[in-house]
CSV table of C-alpha atoms in Angstrom, one decimal:
chain,number,residue,atom,x,y,z
A,1,MET,CA,8.0,-14.2,18.0
A,2,ILE,CA,7.4,-16.6,20.9
A,3,ILE,CA,5.4,-15.0,23.7
A,4,GLN,CA,5.8,-16.2,27.3
A,5,PRO,CA,3.4,-15.0,30.0
A,6,THR,CA,4.7,-12.9,32.9
A,7,SER,CA,4.3,-14.4,36.3
A,8,LEU,CA,1.5,-12.0,37.3
A,9,ALA,CA,-0.6,-12.8,34.2
A,10,ALA,CA,0.1,-16.5,33.8
A,11,LEU,CA,-3.3,-17.7,35.0
A,12,THR,CA,-5.2,-15.2,32.9
A,13,TRP,CA,-3.1,-16.0,29.9
A,14,ALA,CA,-3.6,-19.7,30.3
A,15,GLY,CA,-7.4,-19.1,30.3
A,16,ALA,CA,-7.1,-17.0,27.2
A,17,ALA,CA,-5.0,-19.5,25.4
A,18,SER,CA,-7.5,-22.2,26.0
A,19,GLY,CA,-10.4,-20.0,24.8
A,20,THR,CA,-12.0,-19.8,28.2
A,21,SER,CA,-11.0,-16.3,29.3
A,22,ALA,CA,-13.5,-13.5,29.4
A,23,GLN,CA,-11.0,-11.3,27.6
A,24,SER,CA,-12.5,-12.2,24.2
A,25,TRP,CA,-9.5,-14.3,23.1
A,26,ARG,CA,-11.4,-15.8,20.2
A,27,ILE,CA,-10.1,-16.6,16.7
A,28,GLY,CA,-10.4,-13.4,14.6
A,29,THR,CA,-10.6,-11.0,17.5
A,30,VAL,CA,-8.6,-7.8,17.1
A,31,LEU,CA,-7.0,-6.5,20.3
A,32,SER,CA,-5.1,-3.3,21.2
A,33,ALA,CA,-1.4,-3.8,22.1
A,34,ARG,CA,1.5,-1.6,23.3
A,35,PRO,CA,5.1,-2.2,24.4
A,36,LEU,CA,5.7,-1.7,28.1
A,37,GLY,CA,9.5,-2.0,28.2
A,38,VAL,CA,12.3,-4.6,28.4
A,39,ASN,CA,12.7,-6.8,31.5
A,40,PRO,CA,16.0,-7.9,33.2
A,41,GLN,CA,16.0,-11.0,31.1
A,42,GLY,CA,16.1,-9.0,27.9
A,43,LEU,CA,12.6,-9.8,26.9
A,44,LEU,CA,10.2,-7.3,25.5
A,45,VAL,CA,7.1,-6.9,27.7
A,46,LEU,CA,3.8,-6.2,25.8
A,47,GLN,CA,0.3,-5.4,27.0
A,48,VAL,CA,-2.1,-7.3,24.7
A,49,GLY,CA,-5.7,-6.4,25.7
A,50,ALA,CA,-5.8,-6.9,29.4
A,51,LEU,CA,-2.8,-9.2,29.5
A,52,ALA,CA,0.9,-8.5,30.1
A,53,VAL,CA,3.1,-10.9,28.1
A,54,GLU,CA,6.8,-11.3,27.3
A,55,THR,CA,8.4,-11.9,23.9
A,56,GLU,CA,11.7,-12.0,22.3
A,57,LEU,CA,12.8,-8.7,20.8
A,58,PRO,CA,11.5,-8.3,17.3
A,59,GLY,CA,13.7,-7.6,14.3
A,60,SER,CA,12.0,-4.3,13.7
A,61,GLN,CA,10.7,-1.7,16.2
A,62,LEU,CA,7.0,-1.9,17.1
A,63,PRO,CA,5.0,1.3,17.2
A,64,ALA,CA,3.8,2.8,20.5
A,65,GLN,CA,0.2,1.6,19.8
A,66,PHE,CA,-0.8,-1.2,17.5
A,67,GLN,CA,-3.3,-4.0,17.0
A,68,VAL,CA,-3.1,-7.7,16.9
A,69,ARG,CA,-5.5,-10.3,15.5
A,70,VAL,CA,-5.9,-13.8,17.1
A,71,LEU,CA,-5.3,-16.3,14.3
A,72,SER,CA,-5.4,-19.5,16.3
A,73,LEU,CA,-5.9,-20.8,19.8
A,74,GLY,CA,-4.8,-23.9,21.6
A,75,ALA,CA,-1.5,-24.7,23.3
A,76,GLN,CA,0.3,-22.0,21.1
A,77,PRO,CA,-2.1,-19.2,20.1
A,78,GLN,CA,-0.8,-17.2,17.2
A,79,LEU,CA,-1.3,-13.4,16.8
A,80,GLU,CA,-0.8,-11.3,13.8
A,81,VAL,CA,0.4,-7.7,14.2
A,82,LEU,CA,-1.7,-5.5,12.0
A,83,ALA,CA,0.0,-2.8,10.0
A,84,HIS,CA,-3.1,-0.6,9.7
A,85,PRO,CA,-6.3,-0.2,11.8
A,86,VAL,CA,-9.0,-2.7,10.9
A,87,ASP,CA,-12.4,-1.7,9.5
A,88,PRO,CA,-15.0,-2.7,12.2
A,89,THR,CA,-17.3,-4.4,9.6
A,90,PHE,CA,-14.3,-6.3,8.1
A,91,GLN,CA,-13.2,-7.3,11.6
A,92,ARG,CA,-16.6,-8.6,12.6
A,93,VAL,CA,-17.1,-10.7,9.5
A,94,LEU,CA,-13.6,-12.2,9.7
A,95,ARG,CA,-14.0,-12.9,13.4
A,96,GLU,CA,-17.1,-14.8,12.6
A,97,ARG,CA,-15.6,-16.8,9.7
A,98,LEU,CA,-12.2,-17.8,11.1
A,99,PRO,CA,-13.5,-20.2,13.7
A,100,GLN,CA,-16.0,-21.7,11.2
A,101,GLN,CA,-13.5,-22.4,8.4
A,102,ASN,CA,-11.8,-25.7,7.7
A,103,GLY,CA,-9.9,-27.2,4.8
A,104,TYR,CA,-11.6,-28.8,1.8
A,105,ALA,CA,-10.2,-32.3,2.5
A,106,PRO,CA,-12.9,-33.4,5.0
A,107,LEU,CA,-15.7,-32.3,2.6
A,108,LEU,CA,-14.0,-34.1,-0.3
A,109,ALA,CA,-13.8,-37.3,1.8
A,110,THR,CA,-17.4,-37.0,2.8
A,111,LEU,CA,-18.4,-36.6,-0.8
A,112,GLY,CA,-16.4,-39.7,-1.7
A,113,THR,CA,-18.2,-41.8,1.0
A,114,LEU,CA,-21.6,-40.6,-0.1
A,115,ALA,CA,-20.8,-41.5,-3.7
A,116,GLN,CA,-20.2,-45.1,-2.6
A,117,ARG,CA,-23.5,-45.4,-0.8
A,118,PRO,CA,-26.4,-47.0,-2.8
A,119,VAL,CA,-28.9,-45.2,-0.5
A,120,LEU,CA,-27.7,-42.0,-2.2
A,121,ARG,CA,-30.3,-42.8,-5.0
A,122,GLN,CA,-33.0,-42.4,-2.4
A,123,LEU,CA,-32.2,-38.8,-1.6
A,124,PRO,CA,-34.6,-36.1,-2.8
A,125,PRO,CA,-33.9,-35.2,-6.5
A,126,ASP,CA,-32.9,-31.6,-5.8
A,127,LEU,CA,-30.3,-32.7,-3.2
A,128,ARG,CA,-28.9,-35.3,-5.6
A,129,THR,CA,-28.7,-32.6,-8.3
A,130,ALA,CA,-26.8,-30.3,-5.9
A,131,LEU,CA,-24.4,-33.0,-5.0
A,132,ALA,CA,-23.8,-33.8,-8.7
A,133,LEU,CA,-23.1,-30.1,-9.4
A,134,LEU,CA,-20.6,-29.9,-6.6
A,135,GLU,CA,-18.9,-33.0,-8.0
A,136,GLN,CA,-18.9,-31.4,-11.4
A,137,SER,CA,-17.2,-28.3,-10.1
A,138,LEU,CA,-14.1,-30.3,-9.2
A,139,ARG,CA,-11.3,-29.9,-11.7
A,140,THR,CA,-9.0,-32.6,-13.1
A,141,PRO,CA,-5.2,-32.7,-13.3
A,142,ALA,CA,-5.4,-32.6,-17.1
A,143,GLU,CA,-7.4,-29.3,-16.9
A,144,VAL,CA,-5.1,-27.4,-14.5
A,145,THR,CA,-1.9,-28.4,-16.3
A,146,ARG,CA,-3.0,-26.4,-19.3
A,147,GLY,CA,-2.8,-22.6,-19.3
A,148,GLU,CA,-6.4,-22.0,-20.3
A,149,GLY,CA,-7.6,-24.8,-18.0
A,150,LEU,CA,-5.8,-23.3,-15.0
A,151,ARG,CA,-7.1,-19.8,-15.8
A,152,GLU,CA,-10.7,-21.3,-15.9
A,153,ALA,CA,-10.2,-23.2,-12.6
A,154,ILE,CA,-8.9,-20.0,-10.9
A,155,SER,CA,-11.9,-18.1,-12.2
A,156,ARG,CA,-14.4,-20.7,-10.9
A,157,SER,CA,-12.6,-21.4,-7.6
A,158,GLY,CA,-15.2,-19.4,-5.7
A,159,LEU,CA,-12.9,-16.5,-4.9
A,160,PHE,CA,-14.4,-14.3,-7.7
A,161,PHE,CA,-18.0,-15.6,-7.4
A,162,GLU,CA,-19.6,-12.2,-6.6
A,163,SER,CA,-17.6,-10.3,-9.2
A,164,ARG,CA,-18.6,-12.8,-11.9
A,165,LEU,CA,-22.3,-12.5,-10.7
A,166,ALA,CA,-22.1,-8.7,-10.9
A,167,SER,CA,-20.8,-8.8,-14.5
A,168,PRO,CA,-23.2,-7.9,-17.3
A,169,HIS,CA,-23.4,-11.6,-18.3
A,170,GLY,CA,-23.6,-12.9,-14.7
A,171,ASN,CA,-26.2,-15.7,-14.3
A,172,LEU,CA,-26.8,-17.2,-10.8
A,173,ALA,CA,-28.2,-20.4,-12.2
A,174,ALA,CA,-25.1,-20.9,-14.4
A,175,LEU,CA,-22.7,-19.9,-11.7
A,176,ALA,CA,-24.3,-22.4,-9.3
A,177,GLU,CA,-23.4,-25.1,-11.7
A,178,ASP,CA,-19.7,-24.3,-12.6
A,179,ASP,CA,-18.5,-22.2,-9.7
A,180,TRP,CA,-17.2,-23.8,-6.5
A,181,LYS,CA,-18.8,-21.3,-4.2
A,182,GLY,CA,-22.0,-21.2,-6.2
A,183,ALA,CA,-22.3,-25.0,-5.9
A,184,LEU,CA,-21.5,-24.9,-2.2
A,185,LEU,CA,-24.2,-22.2,-1.6
A,186,ARG,CA,-26.8,-24.2,-3.5
A,187,LEU,CA,-26.1,-27.4,-1.5
A,188,ALA,CA,-25.9,-25.4,1.8
A,189,GLY,CA,-29.4,-23.9,1.1
A,190,LEU,CA,-30.9,-27.4,0.6
A,191,LEU,CA,-29.2,-28.8,3.7
A,192,ASP,CA,-30.3,-25.8,5.8
A,193,ARG,CA,-33.9,-26.6,4.8
A,194,ARG,CA,-33.4,-30.2,5.9
A,195,ALA,CA,-32.0,-29.5,9.4
A,196,PRO,CA,-30.2,-26.8,11.3
A,197,ALA,CA,-26.5,-26.6,10.6
A,198,PRO,CA,-24.3,-28.2,13.3
A,199,ALA,CA,-22.5,-25.9,15.6
A,200,ALA,CA,-19.0,-24.9,14.5
A,201,PRO,CA,-16.3,-26.7,16.6
A,202,ASN,CA,-14.4,-23.4,17.1
A,203,ARG,CA,-11.3,-25.1,15.7
A,204,SER,CA,-10.1,-26.3,12.3
A,205,ASP,CA,-7.6,-28.9,11.1
A,206,ALA,CA,-6.3,-26.5,8.3
A,207,ALA,CA,-4.8,-23.1,8.8
A,208,PRO,CA,-6.9,-20.3,7.2
A,209,PRO,CA,-5.9,-19.3,3.6
A,210,MET,CA,-4.3,-16.0,4.5
A,211,LEU,CA,-1.3,-14.5,2.7
A,212,GLN,CA,0.8,-13.9,5.8
A,213,ARG,CA,0.5,-17.6,6.8
A,214,GLY,CA,2.1,-18.8,3.6
A,215,MET,CA,1.1,-21.9,1.6
A,216,GLN,CA,0.2,-25.1,3.3
A,217,ALA,CA,-0.5,-28.3,1.4
A,218,GLN,CA,-3.7,-30.2,2.5
A,219,PRO,CA,-3.4,-34.0,2.5
A,220,ARG,CA,-6.3,-36.3,1.9
A,221,VAL,CA,-8.2,-37.4,5.0
A,222,PRO,CA,-9.6,-40.9,5.4
A,223,LEU,CA,-13.1,-41.6,4.3
A,224,PRO,CA,-15.5,-41.3,7.3
A,225,LEU,CA,-16.7,-44.6,8.7
A,226,VAL,CA,-20.5,-45.1,8.3
A,227,ALA,CA,-22.9,-47.7,9.7
A,228,ALA,CA,-23.7,-50.7,7.7
A,229,ASP,CA,-27.4,-49.9,7.6
A,230,ASP,CA,-29.0,-47.5,5.1
A,231,ASP,CA,-29.3,-44.6,7.5
A,232,VAL,CA,-27.7,-41.7,5.6
A,233,ALA,CA,-28.7,-39.0,8.1
A,234,PRO,CA,-25.4,-39.0,10.1
A,235,LEU,CA,-23.5,-38.7,6.8
A,236,LEU,CA,-25.7,-35.8,5.7
A,237,ASP,CA,-25.1,-34.1,9.0
A,238,ARG,CA,-21.4,-34.4,8.5
A,239,LEU,CA,-21.8,-33.1,5.0
A,240,HIS,CA,-23.7,-30.1,6.3
A,241,GLY,CA,-20.9,-29.1,8.6
A,242,ASP,CA,-18.2,-29.7,6.0
A,243,VAL,CA,-20.1,-27.5,3.4
A,244,LYS,CA,-20.4,-24.7,6.0
A,245,ALA,CA,-16.7,-24.9,6.8
A,246,ALA,CA,-15.8,-24.8,3.1
A,247,LEU,CA,-18.0,-21.8,2.5
A,248,ALA,CA,-16.4,-20.0,5.5
A,249,ARG,CA,-12.9,-20.8,4.1
A,250,VAL,CA,-13.8,-19.3,0.7
A,251,GLU,CA,-15.0,-16.2,2.4
A,252,VAL,CA,-11.9,-15.9,4.6
A,253,ALA,CA,-9.8,-15.9,1.3
A,254,GLN,CA,-12.1,-13.3,-0.2
A,255,LEU,CA,-11.8,-11.0,2.8
A,256,GLU,CA,-8.1,-11.5,2.9
A,257,ALA,CA,-7.8,-10.6,-0.8
A,258,SER,CA,-10.0,-7.5,-0.4
A,259,ALA,CA,-7.8,-6.2,2.5
A,260,SER,CA,-4.4,-6.9,1.0
A,261,PRO,CA,-2.4,-3.8,0.1
A,262,LEU,CA,-1.0,-5.8,-2.9
A,263,PRO,CA,-2.7,-7.4,-5.9
A,264,ALA,CA,-2.4,-10.9,-4.4
A,265,TRP,CA,-4.7,-13.8,-4.0
A,266,MET,CA,-4.8,-17.1,-2.2
A,267,ILE,CA,-6.7,-19.6,-4.3
A,268,GLU,CA,-7.7,-23.2,-3.6
A,269,ILE,CA,-8.8,-25.6,-6.3
A,270,PRO,CA,-10.4,-29.0,-5.5
A,271,LEU,CA,-9.1,-31.7,-7.8
A,272,GLN,CA,-10.5,-35.1,-8.9
A,273,GLY,CA,-7.3,-37.1,-8.5
A,274,GLU,CA,-6.3,-40.7,-8.9
A,275,GLY,CA,-8.2,-42.8,-6.3
A,276,GLY,CA,-9.4,-39.7,-4.4
A,277,ARG,CA,-9.7,-36.0,-4.3
A,278,ASP,CA,-6.9,-33.5,-3.7
A,279,VAL,CA,-6.6,-29.7,-3.1
A,280,LEU,CA,-4.3,-27.5,-5.1
A,281,GLN,CA,-3.4,-24.3,-3.3
A,282,LEU,CA,-2.1,-21.3,-5.3
A,283,GLN,CA,-0.7,-17.9,-4.3
A,284,LEU,CA,-0.8,-15.4,-7.1
A,285,GLU,CA,0.9,-12.0,-6.8
A,286,PHE,CA,1.6,-9.1,-9.2
A,287,ALA,CA,4.6,-7.2,-8.1
A,288,THR,CA,6.9,-4.3,-9.1
A,289,ASP,CA,10.6,-4.5,-8.7
A,290,PRO,CA,11.6,-1.2,-6.8
A,291,ALA,CA,15.1,-1.4,-8.3
A,292,ASP,CA,14.2,-1.0,-12.0
A,293,GLY,CA,10.4,-0.6,-12.0
A,294,SER,CA,9.8,-3.8,-13.9
A,295,HIS,CA,6.6,-5.8,-13.4
A,296,GLY,CA,6.1,-9.5,-13.1
A,297,TRP,CA,4.0,-12.3,-11.6
A,298,THR,CA,4.8,-14.7,-8.8
A,299,LEU,CA,2.9,-18.0,-8.7
A,300,GLY,CA,3.3,-20.3,-5.7
A,301,PHE,CA,1.6,-23.6,-5.3
A,302,ALA,CA,1.3,-26.3,-2.7
A,303,LEU,CA,0.0,-29.9,-3.2
A,304,ASP,CA,0.0,-33.1,-1.2
A,305,LEU,CA,-0.4,-36.2,-3.3
A,306,PRO,CA,-0.4,-39.7,-1.8
A,307,ALA,CA,2.4,-40.8,-4.2
A,308,LEU,CA,4.6,-37.8,-3.7
A,309,GLY,CA,3.9,-36.3,-0.3
A,310,PRO,CA,3.9,-32.5,0.2
A,311,VAL,CA,5.3,-30.4,-2.7
A,312,GLN,CA,5.6,-26.7,-3.0
A,313,GLY,CA,6.8,-24.5,-5.8
A,314,GLU,CA,7.3,-20.8,-6.7
A,315,LEU,CA,7.5,-19.4,-10.3
A,316,GLN,CA,8.7,-15.9,-10.8
A,317,LEU,CA,8.0,-14.5,-14.2
A,318,ARG,CA,9.6,-11.3,-15.5
A,319,GLU,CA,9.1,-11.7,-19.2
A,320,PRO,CA,10.9,-13.3,-20.9
A,321,ARG,CA,12.8,-14.5,-17.8
A,322,LEU,CA,11.6,-17.2,-15.4
A,323,ALA,CA,12.9,-18.6,-12.2
A,324,VAL,CA,11.5,-21.9,-10.8
A,325,ARG,CA,12.1,-23.2,-7.3
A,326,LEU,CA,10.6,-26.4,-6.0
A,327,TRP,CA,10.5,-28.0,-2.6
A,328,ALA,CA,9.6,-31.6,-1.7
A,329,GLU,CA,9.3,-33.0,1.8
A,330,GLN,CA,10.6,-36.5,0.6
A,331,ALA,CA,14.0,-36.9,-0.9
A,332,GLN,CA,12.7,-39.5,-3.4
A,333,THR,CA,10.1,-37.0,-4.6
A,334,ALA,CA,12.8,-34.4,-5.1
A,335,GLN,CA,14.8,-36.9,-7.2
A,336,GLN,CA,11.7,-37.7,-9.3
A,337,LEU,CA,11.1,-34.0,-10.0
A,338,GLU,CA,14.8,-33.4,-10.9
A,339,ARG,CA,14.6,-36.1,-13.5
A,340,GLN,CA,12.0,-33.9,-15.3
A,341,PHE,CA,14.2,-30.9,-15.5
A,342,GLY,CA,15.7,-31.7,-18.9
A,343,PRO,CA,12.4,-32.0,-20.8
A,344,LEU,CA,11.1,-28.9,-18.9
A,345,ARG,CA,14.1,-26.8,-20.0
A,346,GLN,CA,13.6,-27.9,-23.6
A,347,ARG,CA,9.9,-27.0,-23.6
A,348,LEU,CA,10.6,-23.5,-22.0
A,349,ALA,CA,13.3,-22.8,-24.5
A,350,ALA,CA,11.0,-23.7,-27.4
A,351,CYS,CA,8.5,-21.1,-26.0
A,352,GLY,CA,11.2,-18.4,-25.9
A,353,VAL,CA,11.4,-18.3,-22.1
A,354,LEU,CA,14.9,-17.6,-20.6
A,355,LEU,CA,15.3,-19.8,-17.5
A,356,ASP,CA,17.3,-18.1,-14.8
A,357,GLN,CA,16.8,-20.7,-12.1
A,358,LEU,CA,15.5,-24.3,-11.9
A,359,SER,CA,16.1,-26.0,-8.6
A,360,CYS,CA,14.5,-28.5,-6.2
A,361,GLN,CA,15.3,-28.8,-2.5
A,362,VAL,CA,14.4,-31.4,0.1
A,363,GLY,CA,12.2,-30.0,2.9
A,364,LEU,CA,9.5,-27.4,2.8
A,365,PRO,CA,10.1,-23.7,2.9
A,366,GLN,CA,9.2,-21.5,5.8
A,367,PRO,CA,6.4,-18.9,5.2
A,368,PRO,CA,8.0,-15.6,4.2
A,369,GLY,CA,5.5,-13.5,6.1
A,370,ARG,CA,6.1,-10.5,3.7
A,371,HIS,CA,2.4,-9.6,3.7
A,372,SER,CA,2.3,-9.1,7.5
A,373,ALA,CA,4.2,-7.0,9.9
A,374,VAL,CA,4.8,-9.6,12.5
A,375,LEU,CA,3.4,-13.0,13.5
A,376,LEU,CA,3.4,-13.7,17.3
A,377,GLN,CA,3.2,-17.3,18.4
A,378,ALA,CA,2.2,-17.5,22.0
A,379,THR,CA,2.7,-20.3,24.5
A,380,ALA,CA,0.8,-20.6,27.7
């Protein structure tokens, strides 16, 4: 829903939207809300915290009292209507992590620049080792296009780091070498000893990995420009901030998975691609069909490759039946994908899979929002 400020609250709302209000309008903040009525223009008037705002009438009725969480600030703050009261500890940790998180693409670009600097060999051995281990935790396209390789990449994506550590065979030293979060923690600890972490910018270039936001492909970012001299300190400062943002992003995904009423996960896998690094985003969900009680898996993915542009897909498996839907932002990419449909049908048939649907559309899908009651997009 699009929220417009009422005339009486416009100045306060403008301050809140820019993050300068004293009303705690910060990313991750949970505020109380209640409907006040419908104005003569047919807009629903809500009280959100200390502000009165207007919005279009929602498709479903809102309760007399509810809570909203601030997901983003800026010109159009976005609020999530929460279906259940939030645990205070969960709320506090998520409120801390959301402004700190950012996508993996800036970190991957910084790593690429560091790898090209001869001065890298002059860094302390423990820091060079930590950088090498983080590079080693990147997966390759060949690995994630095999079933076992994809399963391993999901397991080592950082989302399950603590559960793997708590297992009878959990080993911190080993996990720090092959788990994305473990490698990030190791590198962050060394960078923390070198210098204090830079302050979080209270903004991010990538939406947080939350189920109700849907999937969003992360394009590569240009390699950061560095001075021609051998001073690597500015690049290490940038790396420190990128590592902290990546850690916060993993923890946002972990918090989201722990609070989801459904067995569903948002997973991100850094890839060593051709001529650079990419990010594969997955959304994995186990669901029950209420009509017949059957069970199945839904796997969504989002990827932005330089040669193809943004691509998304959704695979719904109800054994032995499979439905595959693809979306490509560029028409040329959609045509390329469709040319692979014949071989794909043959391979699935050889595996005994019954293909119910195989399609590719031009344009990217809108987030379904089925894991959240309502998303409110505000304009100041």
